[in-house]
């Protein structure tokens, strides 16, 4: 068996606001959208997906570098951005996100930690030498 696609499904109370944040601010394209009597949803194309698994010690180290203290729960999204980290952070904050700490230099790339309008933590990062 080989996995063909990774999807992360977020259940949110403020769907329209979250859609606007990821589609309009982050620039993700709509793959599929539905509005039914049983509920609404959207699938946004986020490009390449990967599953990063880390232990609690490494999560604490990442939080220390990106925010200065342990703040993330068991799930955090990470989005690689094309613009410099400061411009990207400003774009997301101006689009409804909340900055948790100023952009920082991590050993692997420039990073910034934000929250989406629903409270999901997101690490923004620039291209790195990792592939």
Coordinates of N, CA and C in Angstrom, one line a residue:
X1 N 0.8 -1.2 0.0 CA 0.0 0.0 0.0 C 0.9 1.2 0.0
X2 N 0.5 2.2 -0.8 CA 1.2 3.5 -0.8 C 0.1 4.6 -0.6
X3 N 0.3 5.5 0.3 CA -0.6 6.6 0.5 C -0.5 7.6 -0.7
X4 N -1.6 8.0 -1.2 CA -1.6 8.9 -2.3 C -1.9 10.4 -1.9
X5 N -2.5 10.6 -0.7 CA -2.8 12.0 -0.3 C -2.9 12.1 1.2
X6 N -2.5 13.2 1.8 CA -2.7 13.4 3.2 C -3.7 14.6 3.3
X7 N -4.8 14.4 4.0 CA -5.7 15.5 4.3 C -5.8 15.7 5.8
X8 N -5.8 16.9 6.2 CA -6.0 17.3 7.6 C -7.4 17.9 7.6
X9 N -8.3 17.4 8.5 CA -9.6 17.9 8.6 C -9.8 18.7 9.9
X10 N -10.2 19.9 9.8 CA -10.4 20.8 10.9 C -11.9 21.0 11.1
X11 N -12.5 20.7 12.2 CA -13.9 21.0 12.5 C -13.9 22.3 13.2
X12 N -14.6 23.3 12.6 CA -14.5 24.7 13.2 C -15.9 25.2 13.3
X13 N -16.1 26.2 14.2 CA -17.3 26.8 14.5 C -17.6 28.0 13.5
X14 N -16.5 28.6 13.0 CA -16.6 29.8 12.2 C -16.1 29.5 10.8
X15 N -16.8 28.6 10.1 CA -16.3 28.0 8.8 C -16.1 29.1 7.8
X16 N -17.0 30.1 7.6 CA -16.8 31.1 6.6 C -15.5 31.9 6.8
X17 N -15.2 32.2 8.1 CA -14.0 33.0 8.4 C -12.8 32.2 8.2
X18 N -12.8 30.9 8.6 CA -11.6 30.1 8.4 C -11.4 29.8 6.9
X19 N -12.5 29.6 6.1 CA -12.3 29.5 4.6 C -11.6 30.7 4.1
X20 N -12.1 31.9 4.4 CA -11.5 33.1 4.0 C -10.0 33.2 4.3
X21 N -9.7 32.8 5.5 CA -8.3 32.9 6.0 C -7.4 32.0 5.1
X22 N -7.8 30.7 4.9 CA -6.9 29.8 4.2 C -7.0 30.0 2.7
X23 N -8.2 30.3 2.2 CA -8.4 30.4 0.7 C -7.9 31.8 0.3
X24 N -8.4 32.8 0.9 CA -8.1 34.2 0.4 C -6.8 34.8 0.9
X25 N -6.5 34.5 2.2 CA -5.2 35.0 2.8 C -4.1 34.1 2.4
X26 N -4.2 32.8 2.7 CA -3.1 31.9 2.4 C -3.0 31.6 0.9
X27 N -4.0 31.8 0.2 CA -3.9 31.5 -1.3 C -4.1 30.1 -1.7
X28 N -4.7 29.3 -0.8 CA -5.0 27.9 -1.2 C -6.2 27.9 -2.2
X29 N -6.1 27.0 -3.2 CA -7.1 26.9 -4.2 C -8.2 25.9 -3.8
X30 N -9.4 26.2 -4.2 CA -10.5 25.2 -3.9 C -10.4 24.0 -4.8
X31 N -10.4 22.9 -4.1 CA -10.4 21.6 -4.9 C -11.9 21.1 -5.0
X32 N -12.7 21.2 -3.9 CA -14.0 20.8 -3.9 C -14.7 21.6 -2.8
X33 N -16.0 21.9 -3.0 CA -16.8 22.7 -2.0 C -18.2 22.1 -2.0
X34 N -18.9 22.0 -0.9 CA -20.2 21.5 -0.8 C -21.0 22.3 0.2
X35 N -22.3 22.5 -0.1 CA -23.3 23.1 0.8 C -24.5 22.2 0.7
X36 N -24.8 21.5 1.8 CA -25.9 20.5 1.9 C -26.7 20.7 3.1
X37 N -27.8 20.2 3.2 CA -28.7 20.2 4.4 C -28.0 19.6 5.6
X38 N -27.1 18.7 5.3 CA -26.4 18.0 6.4 C -25.1 18.7 6.8
X39 N -24.7 19.8 6.1 CA -23.5 20.5 6.5 C -22.8 21.0 5.3
X40 N -21.8 21.9 5.6 CA -21.0 22.5 4.6 C -19.5 22.1 4.8
X41 N -18.8 22.2 3.7 CA -17.4 21.9 3.7 C -16.6 22.4 2.5
X42 N -15.3 22.3 2.6 CA -14.5 22.7 1.5 C -13.2 21.9 1.6
X43 N -12.6 21.6 0.5 CA -11.3 21.0 0.4 C -10.4 22.0 -0.3
X44 N -9.3 22.5 0.4 CA -8.4 23.4 -0.2 C -7.1 22.7 -0.6
X45 N -6.6 23.0 -1.7 CA -5.3 22.4 -2.2 C -4.2 23.2 -1.5
X46 N -3.4 22.4 -0.8 CA -2.2 23.0 -0.1 C -0.9 22.6 -0.7
X47 N -0.9 22.1 -1.9 CA 0.4 21.7 -2.5 C 0.8 20.4 -1.9
X48 N 2.1 20.2 -1.7 CA 2.7 19.0 -1.2 C 2.4 18.9 0.3
X49 N 2.0 17.7 0.7 CA 1.7 17.4 2.1 C 2.7 16.4 2.7
X50 N 3.0 16.6 4.0 CA 3.8 15.6 4.7 C 3.3 15.5 6.1
X51 N 3.7 14.4 6.8 CA 3.3 14.2 8.1 C 4.6 14.2 9.0
X52 N 4.7 15.2 9.8 CA 5.9 15.3 10.7 C 5.5 14.8 12.1
X53 N 6.2 13.8 12.5 CA 6.0 13.2 13.9 C 7.2 13.6 14.8
X54 N 6.9 14.2 15.9 CA 8.0 14.5 16.9 C 7.6 14.2 18.3
X55 N 8.6 14.0 19.1 CA 8.3 13.7 20.5 C 8.1 15.0 21.3
X56 N 7.6 14.9 22.6 CA 7.4 16.1 23.4 C 8.6 17.0 23.6
X57 N 9.7 16.3 23.7 CA 11.0 17.1 24.0 C 11.3 18.0 22.8
X58 N 11.1 17.4 21.6 CA 11.4 18.2 20.4 C 10.3 19.3 20.2
X59 N 9.1 19.0 20.5 CA 8.0 20.0 20.4 C 8.3 21.2 21.3
X60 N 8.8 20.9 22.5 CA 9.2 21.9 23.5 C 10.3 22.8 22.9
X61 N 11.3 22.2 22.3 CA 12.4 22.9 21.7 C 11.9 23.8 20.5
X62 N 11.0 23.3 19.7 CA 10.5 24.1 18.6 C 9.7 25.3 19.2
X63 N 8.9 25.0 20.1 CA 8.1 26.1 20.8 C 9.0 27.2 21.4
X64 N 10.1 26.7 22.0 CA 11.1 27.7 22.6 C 11.7 28.6 21.5
X65 N 12.1 28.0 20.4 CA 12.7 28.7 19.3 C 11.7 29.7 18.7
X66 N 10.5 29.2 18.4 CA 9.5 30.0 17.7 C 8.7 31.0 18.5
X67 N 8.5 30.7 19.8 CA 7.6 31.5 20.6 C 8.2 31.9 21.9
X68 N 9.2 31.2 22.4 CA 9.9 31.5 23.6 C 9.4 30.7 24.8
X69 N 8.4 29.9 24.6 CA 7.8 29.0 25.7 C 7.0 27.9 25.1
X70 N 6.6 26.9 25.9 CA 5.8 25.8 25.4 C 4.3 26.3 25.3
X71 N 3.8 26.3 24.0 CA 2.4 26.8 23.8 C 1.6 25.9 22.9
X72 N 2.2 25.1 22.1 CA 1.4 24.3 21.1 C 0.8 23.0 21.8
X73 N -0.4 22.7 21.2 CA -1.0 21.4 21.6 C -0.5 20.3 20.8
X74 N -1.2 19.2 20.7 CA -0.7 18.0 19.9 C -0.7 18.2 18.4
X75 N -1.4 19.2 17.9 CA -1.5 19.4 16.5 C -1.2 20.9 16.2
X76 N -0.3 21.1 15.2 CA 0.1 22.4 14.7 C 0.3 22.3 13.3
X77 N -0.2 23.2 12.5 CA 0.1 23.2 11.0 C 1.4 24.0 10.7
X78 N 2.0 23.7 9.6 CA 3.2 24.4 9.2 C 3.0 24.7 7.7
X79 N 3.2 25.9 7.3 CA 3.0 26.3 5.9 C 4.3 27.0 5.4
X80 N 4.8 26.4 4.3 CA 6.0 27.1 3.7 C 5.5 28.2 2.9
X81 N 6.1 29.4 3.1 CA 5.7 30.6 2.4 C 6.8 31.0 1.4
X82 N 6.3 31.7 0.4 CA 7.2 32.1 -0.7 C 7.9 33.5 -0.4
X83 N 7.2 34.3 0.3 CA 7.7 35.7 0.6 C 8.6 35.6 1.9
X84 N 9.3 36.7 2.2 CA 10.1 36.7 3.4 C 9.2 36.5 4.6
X85 N 9.8 36.1 5.7 CA 9.0 35.7 6.8 C 8.2 36.9 7.4
X86 N 8.8 38.1 7.4 CA 8.1 39.3 7.9 C 6.9 39.7 7.1
X87 N 7.1 39.7 5.8 CA 6.0 40.0 4.9 C 4.9 39.0 5.0
X88 N 5.2 37.7 5.1 CA 4.2 36.6 5.2 C 3.5 36.8 6.5
X89 N 4.2 37.0 7.6 CA 3.5 37.2 8.9 C 2.5 38.3 8.9
X90 N 3.0 39.4 8.3 CA 2.1 40.6 8.2 C 0.8 40.3 7.4
X91 N 1.0 39.5 6.3 CA -0.1 39.1 5.4 C -1.1 38.3 6.2
X92 N -0.7 37.3 7.0 CA -1.6 36.5 7.8 C -2.2 37.3 8.9
X93 N -1.5 38.1 9.6 CA -2.0 38.9 10.7 C -3.1 39.9 10.1
X94 N -2.8 40.6 9.1 CA -3.7 41.5 8.5 C -4.9 40.8 7.9
X95 N -4.8 39.5 7.6 CA -5.9 38.7 7.1 C -6.7 38.0 8.2
X96 N -6.5 38.3 9.5 CA -7.3 37.7 10.5 C -6.5 36.8 11.5
X97 N -5.3 36.5 11.2 CA -4.5 35.7 12.1 C -4.0 36.5 13.3
X98 N -3.4 35.8 14.3 CA -2.9 36.4 15.5 C -1.4 36.0 15.6
X99 N -0.5 36.9 15.7 CA 0.9 36.6 15.9 C 1.2 36.2 17.3
X100 N 1.8 35.1 17.5 CA 2.2 34.6 18.8 C 3.6 35.0 19.3
X101 N 4.4 35.4 18.3 CA 5.8 35.8 18.6 C 6.3 36.4 17.3
X102 N 7.3 37.3 17.4 CA 7.9 37.9 16.2 C 8.6 36.8 15.4
X103 N 8.8 37.0 14.1 CA 9.6 36.0 13.3 C 10.9 35.8 13.9
X104 N 11.4 34.6 13.8 CA 12.7 34.2 14.4 C 13.5 33.4 13.4
X105 N 14.8 33.3 13.7 CA 15.7 32.4 12.9 C 15.8 31.1 13.6
X106 N 15.4 30.0 13.0 CA 15.6 28.7 13.5 C 16.7 28.0 12.8
X107 N 17.3 26.9 13.3 CA 18.4 26.3 12.7 C 18.0 25.8 11.3
X108 N 16.8 25.5 11.0 CA 16.4 25.0 9.7 C 15.8 26.0 8.7
X109 N 15.3 27.2 9.2 CA 14.8 28.2 8.3 C 14.3 29.4 9.2
X110 N 13.8 30.5 8.5 CA 13.2 31.6 9.2 C 11.8 31.1 9.5
X111 N 11.3 31.4 10.7 CA 10.0 30.9 11.1 C 9.2 32.0 11.8
X112 N 7.9 31.8 11.9 CA 7.0 32.7 12.7 C 5.8 31.8 13.1
X113 N 5.3 32.1 14.3 CA 4.2 31.3 14.8 C 3.0 32.3 14.9
X114 N 1.9 31.8 14.3 CA 0.6 32.5 14.3 C -0.5 31.6 14.7
X115 N -1.7 32.2 14.9 CA -2.9 31.4 15.1 C -3.9 31.8 14.0
X116 N -4.6 30.8 13.5 CA -5.7 31.2 12.6 C -6.9 31.7 13.4
X117 N -7.9 32.3 12.8 CA -9.1 32.8 13.5 C -9.8 31.8 14.4
X118 N -9.6 30.6 14.2 CA -10.2 29.5 15.1 C -9.3 29.1 16.2
X119 N -8.0 29.6 16.3 CA -7.1 29.2 17.3 C -6.1 28.1 17.0
X120 N -6.1 27.6 15.7 CA -5.1 26.6 15.3 C -3.8 27.3 15.2
X121 N -2.8 26.7 15.8 CA -1.4 27.3 15.7 C -0.8 26.9 14.3
X122 N -0.1 27.8 13.7 CA 0.5 27.6 12.4 C 2.0 28.1 12.5
X123 N 2.9 27.3 12.1 CA 4.3 27.8 11.9 C 4.4 28.2 10.4
X124 N 4.8 29.4 10.2 CA 5.1 29.8 8.8 C 6.6 29.6 8.7
X125 N 7.1 29.1 7.6 CA 8.5 28.9 7.4 C 8.9 29.2 6.0
X126 N 10.2 29.6 5.8 CA 10.7 29.8 4.5 C 11.3 28.5 4.0
X127 N 11.7 28.5 2.7 CA 12.3 27.3 2.1 C 13.6 27.0 2.9
X128 N 13.8 25.7 3.1 CA 15.0 25.3 3.8 C 15.8 24.3 3.0
X129 N 16.9 23.9 3.5 CA 17.7 22.9 2.8 C 17.1 21.5 2.8
X130 N 16.1 21.3 3.7 CA 15.4 20.0 3.8 C 14.5 19.9 2.6
X131 N 14.4 18.7 2.1 CA 13.5 18.4 0.9 C 12.5 17.4 1.3

